[in-house]
Structures are given as structure tokens and as C-alpha cells.
Tab-separated table of C-alpha atoms and ligand atoms in Angstrom:
chain	number	residue	atom	x	y	z
V	9	MET	CA	0.000	0.000	0.000
V	10	ASN	CA	1.386	3.382	-0.923
V	11	ARG	CA	0.274	6.389	0.993
V	12	ASP	CA	-0.669	9.516	-0.887
V	13	TYR	CA	2.320	11.867	-1.215
V	14	TYR	CA	0.282	14.920	-0.287
V	15	GLU	CA	-0.969	13.105	2.755
V	16	ILE	CA	2.564	12.113	3.752
V	17	LEU	CA	3.755	15.679	3.682
V	18	GLY	CA	0.507	16.948	5.162
V	19	VAL	CA	-0.118	19.484	2.395
V	20	ASP	CA	-3.082	20.235	0.118
V	21	ARG	CA	-3.090	19.098	-3.499
V	22	ASP	CA	-2.659	22.692	-4.636
V	23	ALA	CA	0.176	23.453	-2.204
V	24	SER	CA	2.901	25.746	-3.520
V	25	SER	CA	6.445	24.508	-3.962
V	26	SER	CA	7.595	26.499	-0.949
V	27	ASP	CA	4.814	24.938	1.162
V	28	ILE	CA	6.019	21.529	0.058
V	29	LYS	CA	9.612	22.372	0.848
V	30	ARG	CA	8.674	23.693	4.271
V	31	ALA	CA	6.587	20.623	5.068
V	32	TYR	CA	9.377	18.296	4.002
V	33	ARG	CA	11.992	20.200	5.926
V	34	LYS	CA	9.903	19.802	9.070
V	35	LEU	CA	9.429	16.059	8.602
V	36	ALA	CA	13.064	15.496	7.666
V	37	MET	CA	14.152	17.216	10.842
V	38	LYS	CA	11.711	15.213	12.902
V	39	TYR	CA	12.501	11.778	11.485
V	40	HIS	CA	16.189	12.181	10.649
V	41	PRO	CA	17.988	8.941	11.580
V	42	ASP	CA	20.582	10.820	13.603
V	43	ARG	CA	17.856	12.079	15.869
V	44	ASN	CA	16.176	8.704	16.135
V	45	PRO	CA	18.989	6.199	16.155
V	46	GLY	CA	17.804	2.643	15.641
V	47	ASN	CA	14.169	3.650	15.316
V	48	LYS	CA	12.850	1.692	12.317
V	49	ASP	CA	9.550	3.543	12.291
V	50	SER	CA	11.268	6.947	12.068
V	51	GLU	CA	13.558	5.711	9.343
V	52	GLN	CA	10.580	4.586	7.298
V	53	LYS	CA	8.802	7.888	7.781
V	54	PHE	CA	12.028	9.688	6.859
V	55	LYS	CA	12.314	7.753	3.612
V	56	GLU	CA	8.628	8.114	2.882
V	57	ALA	CA	8.821	11.887	3.263
V	58	ALA	CA	11.942	12.072	1.090
V	59	GLU	CA	10.220	10.113	-1.643
V	60	ALA	CA	7.114	12.261	-1.484
V	61	TYR	CA	9.245	15.365	-1.657
V	62	SER	CA	11.335	14.108	-4.563
V	63	VAL	CA	8.140	13.696	-6.601
V	64	LEU	CA	6.153	16.740	-5.503
V	65	SER	CA	9.106	19.126	-5.761
V	66	ASP	CA	9.576	18.236	-9.412
V	67	ASP	CA	6.893	19.851	-11.603
V	68	GLN	CA	6.945	17.124	-14.238
V	69	LYS	CA	6.838	14.280	-11.772
V	70	ARG	CA	4.183	16.041	-9.768
V	71	SER	CA	1.849	16.429	-12.732
V	72	ARG	CA	2.392	12.775	-13.768
V	73	TYR	CA	1.668	11.764	-10.206
V	74	ASN	CA	-1.499	13.889	-10.166
V	75	GLN	CA	-2.672	12.110	-13.338
V	76	PHE	CA	-1.518	8.552	-12.844
V	77	GLY	CA	-0.689	8.147	-9.196
V	78	HIS	CA	2.368	6.200	-8.062
V	79	ALA	CA	2.575	4.315	-11.347
V	80	GLY	CA	3.077	7.611	-13.148
V	81	VAL	CA	6.326	8.299	-11.390
V	82	GLY	CA	7.696	4.781	-11.365
V	83	MET	CA	7.897	4.570	-7.640
V	84	GLY	CA	6.294	2.405	-5.063
V	85	ASP	CA	4.334	0.104	-7.373
V	86	THR	CA	7.054	-2.437	-7.800
V	87	GLY	CA	5.045	-5.226	-6.251
V	88	THR	CA	7.424	-5.436	-3.362
V	89	PRO	CA	5.717	-4.634	-0.111
V	90	GLY	CA	7.100	-2.185	2.371
V	91	PHE	CA	9.856	0.336	1.950
V	92	GLU	CA	12.161	-1.940	0.051
V	93	GLY	CA	10.141	-0.957	-2.985
V	94	PHE	CA	11.296	2.624	-2.804
V	95	HIS	CA	13.830	3.656	-5.342
V	96	MET	CA	15.472	6.193	-3.126
V	97	THR	CA	18.484	5.195	-1.108
V	98	MET	CA	19.742	7.065	1.914
V	99	GLU	CA	22.475	8.435	-0.325
V	100	ASP	CA	19.851	9.868	-2.673
V	101	ILE	CA	18.048	11.461	0.228
V	102	PHE	CA	21.149	13.177	1.503
V	103	GLN	CA	21.987	14.325	-2.014
V	104	GLN	CA	18.636	16.051	-2.001
V	105	PHE	CA	19.444	17.964	1.182
V	106	GLY	CA	22.012	20.126	-0.552
V	107	ASP	CA	19.303	21.477	-2.818
V	108	ILE	CA	16.726	22.091	-0.136
V	109	PHE	CA	18.743	23.393	2.706
V	110	GLY	CA	21.494	25.244	0.932
V	111	GLY	CA	24.725	26.180	2.634
V	112	SER	CA	23.459	27.259	6.015
V	113	SER	CA	21.007	24.526	6.757
V	114	PRO	CA	19.850	23.711	10.249
V	115	PHE	CA	21.266	20.254	9.546
V	116	GLU	CA	24.783	21.575	9.678
V	117	ASP	CA	24.443	22.303	13.316
V	118	ILE	CA	22.412	19.302	14.236
V	119	PHE	CA	23.982	16.615	12.147
V	120	GLY	CA	27.416	17.994	11.471
V	121	ILE	CA	27.071	18.058	7.730
V	122	GLY	CA	29.894	20.052	6.252
V	123	ARG	CA	29.563	23.152	4.169
V	124	GLN	CA	27.332	22.510	1.248
V	125	GLN	CA	27.377	24.212	-2.058
V	126	ALA	CA	25.083	22.900	-4.723
V	127	ARG	CA	27.899	23.171	-7.220
V	128	ARG	CA	31.382	23.777	-6.052
V	129	ARG	CA	33.340	26.079	-8.329
V	130	GLN	CA	37.032	25.587	-8.218
V	131	ARG	CA	39.148	28.574	-7.424
V	132	ARG	CA	42.096	29.269	-9.628
V	133	SER	CA	45.372	30.105	-8.006
V	134	ASP	CA	45.985	33.788	-7.384
V	135	LEU	CA	48.039	35.756	-9.855
V	136	ARG	CA	51.098	37.518	-8.474
V	137	ILE	CA	52.940	40.380	-10.089
V	138	THR	CA	55.622	42.807	-8.989
V	139	MET	CA	55.301	46.561	-9.391
V	140	PRO	CA	58.669	48.351	-9.266
V	141	LEU	CA	58.514	51.864	-7.794
V	142	ASP	CA	60.935	54.772	-7.638
V	143	LEU	CA	61.297	56.518	-4.300
V	144	GLU	CA	59.759	59.542	-6.032
V	145	ASP	CA	56.643	57.428	-6.816
V	146	ILE	CA	56.552	56.175	-3.252
V	147	ALA	CA	56.743	59.728	-1.921
V	148	THR	CA	53.626	60.847	-3.761
V	149	GLY	CA	51.802	57.616	-4.524
V	150	VAL	CA	51.312	56.676	-8.157
V	151	THR	CA	48.816	55.110	-10.532
V	152	LYS	CA	50.271	52.990	-13.303
V	153	THR	CA	48.846	50.837	-16.037
V	154	ILE	CA	50.477	47.446	-16.014
V	155	LYS	CA	50.263	44.659	-18.561
V	156	VAL	CA	49.234	41.384	-17.040
V	157	LYS	CA	49.038	37.982	-18.688
V	158	ARG	CA	46.146	36.161	-17.200
V	159	LEU	CA	43.611	33.489	-18.015
V	160	GLU	CA	40.404	34.866	-19.417
V	161	MET	CA	37.247	33.303	-20.786
V	162	CYS	CA	37.733	31.287	-23.964
V	163	ASP	CA	35.648	32.987	-26.662
V	164	HIS	CA	35.406	29.831	-28.723
V	165	CYS	CA	33.345	27.927	-26.136
V	166	ASN	CA	32.153	30.883	-24.044
V	167	GLY	CA	33.951	29.443	-21.080
V	168	SER	CA	32.091	26.159	-21.009
V	169	GLY	CA	35.136	24.119	-22.015
V	170	ALA	CA	32.968	22.031	-24.319
V	171	GLN	CA	33.405	22.119	-28.095
V	172	PRO	CA	30.609	24.362	-29.446
V	173	GLY	CA	27.595	22.283	-30.418
V	174	THR	CA	28.303	19.684	-27.777
V	175	ASN	CA	27.158	19.634	-24.182
V	176	PRO	CA	28.884	18.432	-21.085
V	177	SER	CA	27.272	15.361	-19.622
V	178	GLN	CA	26.186	14.917	-16.055
V	179	CYS	CA	28.805	13.315	-13.884
V	180	PRO	CA	27.686	9.741	-13.235
V	181	THR	CA	29.440	9.550	-9.870
V	182	CYS	CA	27.817	12.514	-8.161
V	183	LYS	CA	24.816	12.798	-10.485
V	184	GLY	CA	25.560	16.448	-11.109
V	185	SER	CA	25.817	17.683	-7.545
V	186	GLY	CA	29.599	17.936	-7.571
V	187	GLN	CA	29.873	16.344	-4.190
V	188	VAL	CA	29.708	12.967	-2.635
V	189	ARG	CA	28.473	12.223	0.852
V	190	GLN	CA	30.250	9.614	2.784
V	191	ILE	CA	28.016	8.155	5.428
V	192	SER	CA	29.479	6.106	8.201
V	193	ARG	CA	27.848	4.651	11.237
V	194	SER	CA	29.500	4.590	14.585
V	195	PHE	CA	28.534	3.958	18.176
V	196	PHE	CA	27.315	7.546	18.452
V	197	GLY	CA	25.186	7.414	15.369
V	198	GLN	CA	25.632	8.354	11.793
V	199	SER	CA	28.141	10.847	10.571
V	200	ILE	CA	28.116	12.469	7.182
V	201	THR	CA	31.108	13.888	5.406
V	202	VAL	CA	30.730	15.892	2.248
V	203	VAL	CA	33.651	15.688	-0.143
V	204	PRO	CA	34.046	17.034	-3.670
V	205	CYS	CA	33.439	14.453	-6.326
V	206	ASN	CA	36.671	12.998	-7.652
V	207	GLN	CA	35.507	12.244	-11.119
V	208	CYS	CA	34.381	15.762	-12.056
V	209	ASP	CA	36.468	17.764	-9.560
V	210	GLY	CA	33.291	19.092	-8.038
V	211	ALA	CA	31.879	20.512	-11.267
V	212	GLY	CA	28.990	18.079	-11.516
V	213	GLU	CA	29.635	17.724	-15.217
V	214	ILE	CA	32.058	15.929	-17.415
V	215	ILE	CA	33.195	17.369	-20.700
V	216	THR	CA	33.116	14.659	-23.304
V	217	ASN	CA	34.145	16.847	-26.264
V	218	PRO	CA	36.641	19.403	-25.018
V	219	CYS	CA	36.944	22.765	-26.777
V	220	ARG	CA	39.793	22.748	-29.298
V	221	TYR	CA	41.141	26.120	-28.168
V	222	CYS	CA	41.168	25.797	-24.390
V	223	HIS	CA	41.254	21.997	-24.186
V	224	GLY	CA	38.299	21.957	-21.849
V	225	SER	CA	39.488	24.467	-19.271
V	226	GLY	CA	37.158	27.220	-20.525
V	227	SER	CA	39.900	29.831	-20.360
V	228	VAL	CA	42.915	30.942	-22.369
V	229	LYS	CA	45.889	33.205	-21.614
V	230	LYS	CA	45.340	36.780	-22.685
V	231	SER	CA	47.103	39.983	-21.894
V	232	ALA	CA	45.202	42.644	-20.023
V	233	GLU	CA	46.005	46.171	-18.936
V	234	ILE	CA	45.221	46.919	-15.338
V	235	ARG	CA	45.439	50.236	-13.550
V	236	ILE	CA	47.118	49.858	-10.227
V	237	LYS	CA	47.230	52.556	-7.601
V	238	ALA	CA	50.205	52.420	-5.284
V	239	PRO	CA	49.515	54.461	-2.158
V	240	PRO	CA	52.200	56.834	-0.810
V	241	GLY	CA	54.641	55.317	1.655
V	242	VAL	CA	54.700	51.691	0.511
V	243	SER	CA	57.822	49.606	0.892
V	244	THR	CA	59.177	46.419	-0.615
V	245	GLY	CA	57.090	43.548	0.706
V	246	ASN	CA	53.851	45.547	0.873
V	247	TYR	CA	51.207	44.172	-1.438
V	248	LEU	CA	47.794	45.005	-2.742
V	249	THR	CA	45.074	42.447	-3.403
V	250	LEU	CA	42.754	43.175	-6.296
V	251	ARG	CA	39.752	40.916	-5.815
V	252	GLY	CA	38.710	38.963	-8.879
V	253	GLU	CA	41.401	40.545	-11.096
V	254	GLY	CA	43.524	37.406	-11.310
V	255	ASN	CA	42.924	34.416	-13.519
V	256	ARG	CA	39.373	34.057	-14.643
V	257	GLY	CA	37.114	32.653	-17.294
V	258	GLY	CA	35.782	29.157	-17.413
V	259	LYS	CA	32.354	28.367	-16.048
V	260	ARG	CA	33.766	25.891	-13.584
V	261	THR	CA	36.072	28.302	-11.888
V	262	GLU	CA	35.865	31.253	-9.555
V	263	PRO	CA	38.017	34.221	-10.598
V	264	SER	CA	41.130	34.497	-8.493
V	265	ASP	CA	42.773	37.580	-7.033
V	266	LEU	CA	45.597	39.618	-8.463
V	267	ILE	CA	48.238	40.262	-5.850
V	268	VAL	CA	50.530	43.170	-6.587
V	269	TYR	CA	53.835	43.172	-4.716
V	270	PHE	CA	55.515	46.549	-4.489
V	271	GLU	CA	59.230	46.654	-4.996
V	272	GLU	CA	61.356	49.668	-4.265
V	273	LYS	CA	63.860	50.454	-6.997
V	274	GLU	CA	67.439	51.336	-6.103
V	275	HIS	CA	67.825	55.124	-6.027
V	276	LYS	CA	70.782	57.044	-7.422
V	277	TYR	CA	71.300	59.112	-4.254
V	278	PHE	CA	69.045	57.947	-1.473
V	279	THR	CA	68.896	55.003	0.854
V	280	ARG	CA	65.687	54.436	2.727
V	281	ASN	CA	65.435	53.956	6.448
V	282	GLY	CA	61.737	53.621	7.254
V	283	SER	CA	60.252	57.014	6.464
V	284	ASP	CA	63.622	58.750	6.405
V	285	ILE	CA	65.969	58.800	3.459
V	286	ILE	CA	69.715	59.141	3.821
V	287	THR	CA	72.380	60.486	1.526
V	288	GLU	CA	76.008	61.479	1.795
V	289	LEU	CA	77.323	64.875	0.784
V	290	GLU	CA	80.962	65.538	0.029
V	291	ILE	CA	82.074	69.099	0.796
V	292	SER	CA	85.446	70.779	0.631
V	293	PHE	CA	87.357	71.631	3.790
V	294	THR	CA	86.871	75.344	3.102
V	295	GLN	CA	83.094	74.807	2.886
V	296	SER	CA	83.247	72.929	6.149
V	297	ALA	CA	85.296	75.660	7.808
V	298	LEU	CA	83.455	78.660	6.426
V	299	GLY	CA	79.968	77.204	6.040
V	300	ASP	CA	77.919	77.464	2.832
V	301	ILE	CA	74.481	77.382	1.302
V	302	ILE	CA	74.231	74.798	-1.439
V	303	LYS	CA	71.578	73.026	-3.502
V	304	VAL	CA	71.060	69.316	-2.909
V	305	PRO	CA	68.766	66.844	-4.659
V	306	THR	CA	65.581	65.804	-2.823
V	307	LEU	CA	62.646	63.650	-3.927
V	308	GLU	CA	60.923	66.827	-5.109
V	309	GLY	CA	63.747	68.472	-7.021
V	310	LYS	CA	66.631	70.514	-5.669
V	311	ALA	CA	66.431	72.262	-2.321
V	312	LYS	CA	68.686	74.631	-0.391
V	313	LEU	CA	70.780	73.259	2.429
V	314	THR	CA	72.690	75.445	4.866
V	315	ILE	CA	76.041	74.035	5.917
V	316	PRO	CA	76.987	75.590	9.202
V	317	ALA	CA	80.578	76.812	9.568
V	318	GLY	CA	82.769	74.358	11.454
V	319	ILE	CA	80.921	71.197	10.489
V	320	GLN	CA	82.852	67.939	10.868
V	321	SER	CA	82.973	64.837	8.728
V	322	GLY	CA	80.296	62.362	9.805
V	323	GLN	CA	77.909	64.999	11.119
V	324	VAL	CA	74.334	64.663	9.871
V	325	LEU	CA	72.147	67.523	8.692
V	326	ARG	CA	68.423	66.958	8.853
V	327	MET	CA	66.069	68.338	6.205
V	328	ARG	CA	62.679	68.107	7.854
V	329	LYS	CA	59.766	66.491	6.006
V	330	LYS	CA	61.815	65.819	2.885
V	331	GLY	CA	61.575	62.068	3.423
V	332	LEU	CA	58.709	59.648	2.770
V	333	PRO	CA	55.191	59.659	4.147
V	334	ASP	CA	54.254	56.715	6.285
V	335	LEU	CA	51.522	54.398	5.009
V	336	ARG	CA	48.860	55.843	7.305
V	337	GLY	CA	49.621	59.295	5.915
V	338	SER	CA	49.925	60.778	9.364
V	339	TYR	CA	53.612	61.491	9.281
V	340	ARG	CA	56.415	62.423	6.934
V	341	GLY	CA	60.047	61.460	7.406
V	342	ASP	CA	63.195	63.546	6.926
V	343	LEU	CA	66.082	63.651	4.499
V	344	LEU	CA	69.301	63.035	6.410
V	345	VAL	CA	72.471	64.387	4.831
V	346	ARG	CA	75.699	62.946	6.179
V	347	ILE	CA	78.621	65.264	5.638
V	348	GLN	CA	81.921	64.002	4.302
V	349	VAL	CA	84.726	66.556	4.254
V	350	VAL	CA	87.086	65.832	1.410
V	351	THR	CA	90.754	66.654	1.635
V	352	PRO	CA	92.105	67.758	-1.737
V	353	LYS	CA	94.612	65.351	-3.232
V	354	THR	CA	96.120	67.797	-5.656
V	355	LEU	CA	96.653	71.498	-5.172
V	356	SER	CA	97.492	74.292	-7.553
V	357	SER	CA	100.541	76.346	-6.624
V	358	LYS	CA	98.248	79.247	-5.650
V	359	GLN	CA	96.230	76.986	-3.339
V	360	LYS	CA	99.416	75.608	-1.848
V	361	GLU	CA	100.684	79.130	-1.211
V	362	LEU	CA	97.467	80.224	0.507
V	363	LEU	CA	97.305	77.102	2.638
V	364	LYS	CA	100.890	77.572	3.787
V	365	GLU	CA	99.993	81.117	4.767
V	366	LEU	CA	96.956	79.764	6.633
V	367	LYS	CA	99.162	77.295	8.480
V	368	THR	CA	101.444	80.087	9.652
V	369	ILE	CA	98.471	82.083	10.940
V	370	GLU	CA	96.979	79.064	12.748
V	371	GLY	CA	100.208	78.760	14.686
V	372	LYS	CA	99.934	76.796	17.912
V	373	SER	CA	96.140	76.444	17.793
V	374	SER	CA	96.466	73.925	14.955
V	375	ARG	CA	98.638	71.599	17.010
V	376	THR	CA	97.729	67.949	16.644
V	377	LYS	CA	96.191	66.027	19.535
V	378	VAL	CA	96.469	62.332	20.340
V	379	ARG	CA	93.411	60.718	21.897
V	380	LYS	CA	92.610	57.251	23.130
V	381	ILE	CA	89.840	55.518	21.215
V	382	ARG	CA	86.976	54.642	23.602
V	383	ARG	CA	84.917	51.617	22.718
G	414	ZN	ZN1	31.003	14.224	-10.076
G	415	ZN	ZN1	37.235	26.918	-25.082
């Protein structure tokens, strides 16, 4: 004897599909084998409800059932009494759950079913590129257009991976769901693990005639121009993630990210130390003795630097806020100029004459001193 499917779910014959889903969800929760371990009666009701739902949730099957009864949908009337006659296995029932309960089903909490996605899309690996930057670019921030070779949708097959005119076929292993449930029974009850289907890599489909251009992947390498904005203050090792700008194309895959690594180029004059930049300035011993005002290069062109009279080799002059901004933009570093006094190696006779005169005038005050080096 087969009970009426509407009666099983407790819905009217003109119930909407969401009514049917709601009714089934309720019964499935109530009679789930994990909640009623070893209870044969619950298990039967669970299977009965699943069968009723599988027919009434499918418009075609439902209308055949309305016209012809159980015989119309090829279920139940197999001549075998009891539930053995049902065509649905437990595996089929759990397959169905993915469709009804989606990713955040109440079953996840209650029965420990893993994350469910009706069709898992594989994620391609992220694309990584390096963006070289001058210190001048880093000081102000810069927007550049960069050529990137990445996978994009194959135009020949529109990303399907199948040769145009052919269709992928449903994966026989997972019957199109892309995942396989592994059910194991233990002392504590039944546990369900959801794993991606091996045969189709979770796609649910198998390409029997692969596209000639992309060989079934749905994507081909193309070059693209991408505008990348480097914020002021970045350093080597900082990176920017552009969501979805990596490899893409192919219906089976999720676009990946483009990760842009910033790389500081070697500068002609400056060495970076955090937000400060350092350079060395060679001056003559007369400049060091008399002082001077000279022009030195900075990241924003030349700037005046005052050399105080009497400066020594190794002393550092600080040009405030001529360094780099920090990433938060709250602070700007300095340009540090380390002075190197250069002793002339060759002298003209006039220079020699003047220096000798200077030596005479210096007299005793220029006497050399010997000092112990303190470590
Ligand atoms: Zn499969
Ligand atoms: Zn293709």
C-alpha cells in the first residue's frame, strides 16, 4: 500500500512549492535517523517523506503523479511490499538535502554536515605580479597601467570548455551535484562527510568533447592592462590584493585575485630607512670651515641646504619632512644628509701658497692632539 504523497507531507493538493519544501523540511528534521537512532519507524517515515518530496518538488513528476498516481512516477508500485520498494536510497536522500537546505542549513548544526554548495566552483590560483617603484613614486603615490598575462574566458566555447555544439554530460558519480556524501555509522550514530566528487572535480559535469582552443578548461591566456594605484609610503614587501582581477574565465572556476607586490627600486642618491631617506654629501674643507648654502637633490627636485661653519665629517644635517610619508599618511620622514669633508689630493701652486699662509696664521692652535679611542 502506498500512501498519498500529499498526505505524507501533510499538504493540500494545490500546495505551492515552498509549502512543500517547508513541510518536508519539518518532517526530515523530525525523522532524521541521527535524531532517532535505531528507530525503524522513524527511518521509514524519513524515507517516505523524502520520496514524497522528490516527486512533488519536481513539476513534471508532480503532474504525472497527479494524473496517474504512483505508477506515473515509477515509484512504489514495484510489487514489493514495504519500503524496500522505494527507489530512493539514503544516499539519494542526503543528495537532495544540498538542494533544499542550501549552505546554512539547520542540519549543519544538528547533524554535522559540512559546508554545502550545490555546485562547487574551483578557485584558480591567485596571480602575483611585482610593481617596481621609484622613491619619487613612493613619496607621492602613483597610478600605473600594467600589462598582465592572465587566463580569461575562452571565446570559442564561451567558457564552457565544451566544443561548441556539444554539451557536457552529467557526472555519473555525483549525479551532477559535484559532491559525494560519505556516510558512516559509529557507536554515536551516523556521521556524514561531504567531499568534492573525484571524477568531475566538483563541477557536476564531465566534458566529453573538449573545446579545441582551451582543451576543456574554458579559459585561455590573454594579456590585459590593469590600472594599479600604489599608495604613498609603501615599501618592498607591501602588497595590494585586487579581488577577482587574477585568472578568470571558465564556467567551472571562480576568478582568483591579483596580488601586486611593491618593490622599491634602487635610487641614485638615497637610501631608505623607514620614512627617512639618507644620503652622503661631500664638501670641501673650506666649505666645512666657512659654512655654505648649497643646492642638494631631494625627492621633489633641488632644495637649499645650509652648511653651518665648522661642520665635521660624519655629522648629519636633517632636512625636515623631505623624506617619505608613512603608510597611514599621518607622518612624513626627513632627508638626512651625512657630511663628508674631502681633503684635496692635488693642489694648484696658488692653493698651496694660501694654505701655507693659513698654516702660519693658525700657529699653535692647529697643534695635533692624540686621543685614546673609547669603545
Ligand atoms: Zn562528479
Ligand atoms: Zn574553449
